[in-house]
Short mmCIF file of C-alpha atoms in Angstrom, two decimals:
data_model
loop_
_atom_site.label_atom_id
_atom_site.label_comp_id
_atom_site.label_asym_id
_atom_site.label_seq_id
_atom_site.Cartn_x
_atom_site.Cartn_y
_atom_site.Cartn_z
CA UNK A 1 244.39 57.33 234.81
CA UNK A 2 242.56 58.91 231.96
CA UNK A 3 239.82 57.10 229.43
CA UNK A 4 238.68 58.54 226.57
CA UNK A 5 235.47 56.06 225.82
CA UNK A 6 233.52 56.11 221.95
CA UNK A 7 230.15 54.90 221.26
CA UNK A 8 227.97 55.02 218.26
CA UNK A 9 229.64 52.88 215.46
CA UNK A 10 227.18 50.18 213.28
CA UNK A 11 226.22 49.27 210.36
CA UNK A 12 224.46 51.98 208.19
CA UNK A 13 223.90 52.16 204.17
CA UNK A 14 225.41 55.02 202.39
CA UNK A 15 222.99 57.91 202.56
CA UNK A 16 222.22 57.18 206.02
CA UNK A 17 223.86 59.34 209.14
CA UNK A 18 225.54 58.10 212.68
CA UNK A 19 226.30 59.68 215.23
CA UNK A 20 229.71 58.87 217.75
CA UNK A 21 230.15 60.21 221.08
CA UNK A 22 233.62 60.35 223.05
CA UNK A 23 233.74 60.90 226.64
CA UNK A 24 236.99 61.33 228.90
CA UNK A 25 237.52 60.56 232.52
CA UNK A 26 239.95 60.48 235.23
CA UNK A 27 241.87 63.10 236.90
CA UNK A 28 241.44 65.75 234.63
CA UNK A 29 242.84 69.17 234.77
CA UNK A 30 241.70 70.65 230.65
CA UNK A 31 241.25 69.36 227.48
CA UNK A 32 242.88 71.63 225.20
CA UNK A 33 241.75 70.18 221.13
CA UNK A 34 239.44 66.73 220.95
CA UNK A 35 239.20 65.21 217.25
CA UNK A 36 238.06 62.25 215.71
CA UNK A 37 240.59 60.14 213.76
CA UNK A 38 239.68 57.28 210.98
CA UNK A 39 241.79 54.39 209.66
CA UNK A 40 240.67 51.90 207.24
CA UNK A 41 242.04 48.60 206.61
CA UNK A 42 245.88 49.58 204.56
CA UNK A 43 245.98 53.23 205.00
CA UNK A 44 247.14 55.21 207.52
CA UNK A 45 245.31 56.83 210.59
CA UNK A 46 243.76 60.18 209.35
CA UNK A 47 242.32 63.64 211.00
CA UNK A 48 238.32 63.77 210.65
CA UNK A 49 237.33 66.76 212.18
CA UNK A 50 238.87 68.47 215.81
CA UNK A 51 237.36 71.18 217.62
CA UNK A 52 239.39 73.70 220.03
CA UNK A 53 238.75 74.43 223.82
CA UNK A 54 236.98 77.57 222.36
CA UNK A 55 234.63 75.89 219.53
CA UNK A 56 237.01 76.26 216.65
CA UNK A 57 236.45 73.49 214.46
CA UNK A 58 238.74 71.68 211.44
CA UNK A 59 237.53 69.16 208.81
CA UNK A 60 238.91 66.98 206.42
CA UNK A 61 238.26 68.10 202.93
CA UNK A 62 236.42 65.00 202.49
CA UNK A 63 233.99 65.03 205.29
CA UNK A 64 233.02 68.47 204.93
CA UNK A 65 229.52 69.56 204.68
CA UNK A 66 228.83 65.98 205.77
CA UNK A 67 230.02 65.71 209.65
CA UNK A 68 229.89 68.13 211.96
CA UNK A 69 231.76 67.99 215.61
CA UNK A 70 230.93 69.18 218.56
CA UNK A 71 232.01 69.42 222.34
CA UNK A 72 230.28 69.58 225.73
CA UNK A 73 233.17 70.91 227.95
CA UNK A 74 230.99 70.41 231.14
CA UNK A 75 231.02 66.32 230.25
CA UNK A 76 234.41 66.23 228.64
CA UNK A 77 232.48 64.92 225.48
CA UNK A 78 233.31 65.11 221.77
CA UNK A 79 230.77 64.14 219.32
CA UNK A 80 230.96 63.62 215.33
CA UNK A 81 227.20 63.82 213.52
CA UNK A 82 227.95 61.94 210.08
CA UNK A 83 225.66 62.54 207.41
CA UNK A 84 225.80 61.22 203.94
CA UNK A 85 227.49 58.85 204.73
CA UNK A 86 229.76 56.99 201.33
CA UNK A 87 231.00 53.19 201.77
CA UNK A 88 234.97 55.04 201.59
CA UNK A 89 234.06 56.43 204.99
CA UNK A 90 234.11 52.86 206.66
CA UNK A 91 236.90 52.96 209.16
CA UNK A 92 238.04 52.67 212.68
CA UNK A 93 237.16 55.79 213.97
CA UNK A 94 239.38 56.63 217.03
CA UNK A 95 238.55 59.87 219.30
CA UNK A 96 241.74 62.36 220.33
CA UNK A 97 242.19 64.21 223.06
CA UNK A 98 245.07 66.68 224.19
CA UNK A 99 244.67 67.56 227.88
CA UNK A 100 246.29 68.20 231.22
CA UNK A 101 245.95 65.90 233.97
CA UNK A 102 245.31 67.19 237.62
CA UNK A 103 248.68 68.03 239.25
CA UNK A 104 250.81 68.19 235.92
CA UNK A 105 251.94 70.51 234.06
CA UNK A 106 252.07 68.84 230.41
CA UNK A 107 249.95 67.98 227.88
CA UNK A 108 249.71 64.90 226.54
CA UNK A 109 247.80 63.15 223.95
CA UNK A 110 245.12 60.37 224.53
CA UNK A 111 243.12 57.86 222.27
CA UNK A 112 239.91 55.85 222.25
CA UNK A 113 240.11 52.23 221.69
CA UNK A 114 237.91 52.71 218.28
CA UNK A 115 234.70 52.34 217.09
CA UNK A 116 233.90 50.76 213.42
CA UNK A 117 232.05 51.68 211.31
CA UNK A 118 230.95 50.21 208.33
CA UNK A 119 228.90 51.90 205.16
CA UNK A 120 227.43 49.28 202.88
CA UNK A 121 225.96 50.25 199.17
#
């Protein structure tokens, strides 16, 4: 079975900066792309940021310049440093992974259970 675990959500006034961590575990094989997600209450779940197996990174137009992601292939980690933070950022954020399990040939996509957070102003 495979977990992808977040950490890092709170409380923070805009201005301020947070930073959420993502690890996966289980019987993994490779993690192809890992991404951070959002969804606030009445709109649909939306792409963040991802990051490649190579480094390559993609933002949302309205995080850019503000969050940066990262990856530690040697943990299976995926991290999101959010700077700047405005109170339209508050959201479930909800890491993504797309990886191969040990003994499998496909690739399949897995999600975090979420981790809010919430910009006051």
């Amino acid at each position: 079975q495979v977990q992808l675990v977040e950490s890092g959500g709170g409380l923070v006034q805009a201005g301020g900066s947070l930073k959420l961590s993502c690890a996966a575990s289980g019987r993994i094989f490779r993690i192809n792309t890992m991404g951070w997600y959002r969804q606030a209450p009445g709109k649909q779940r939306e792409l963040v940021a991802m990051v490649g197996s190579g480094g390559s990174t993609n933002y949302a137009e309205s995080v850019l310049g503000r969050f940066t992601i990262s990856r530690d292939n040697a943990k299976n980690a995926v991290y999101l440093e959010m700077n700047s933070l405005k109170p339209e950022d508050t959201a479930v954020y909800y890491c993504n992974a797309d990886l191969r399990r040990m003994y499998s040939v496909q690739i399949n996509t897995y999600w975090g259970q979420g981790t809010q957070v919430t910009v006051s102003s």
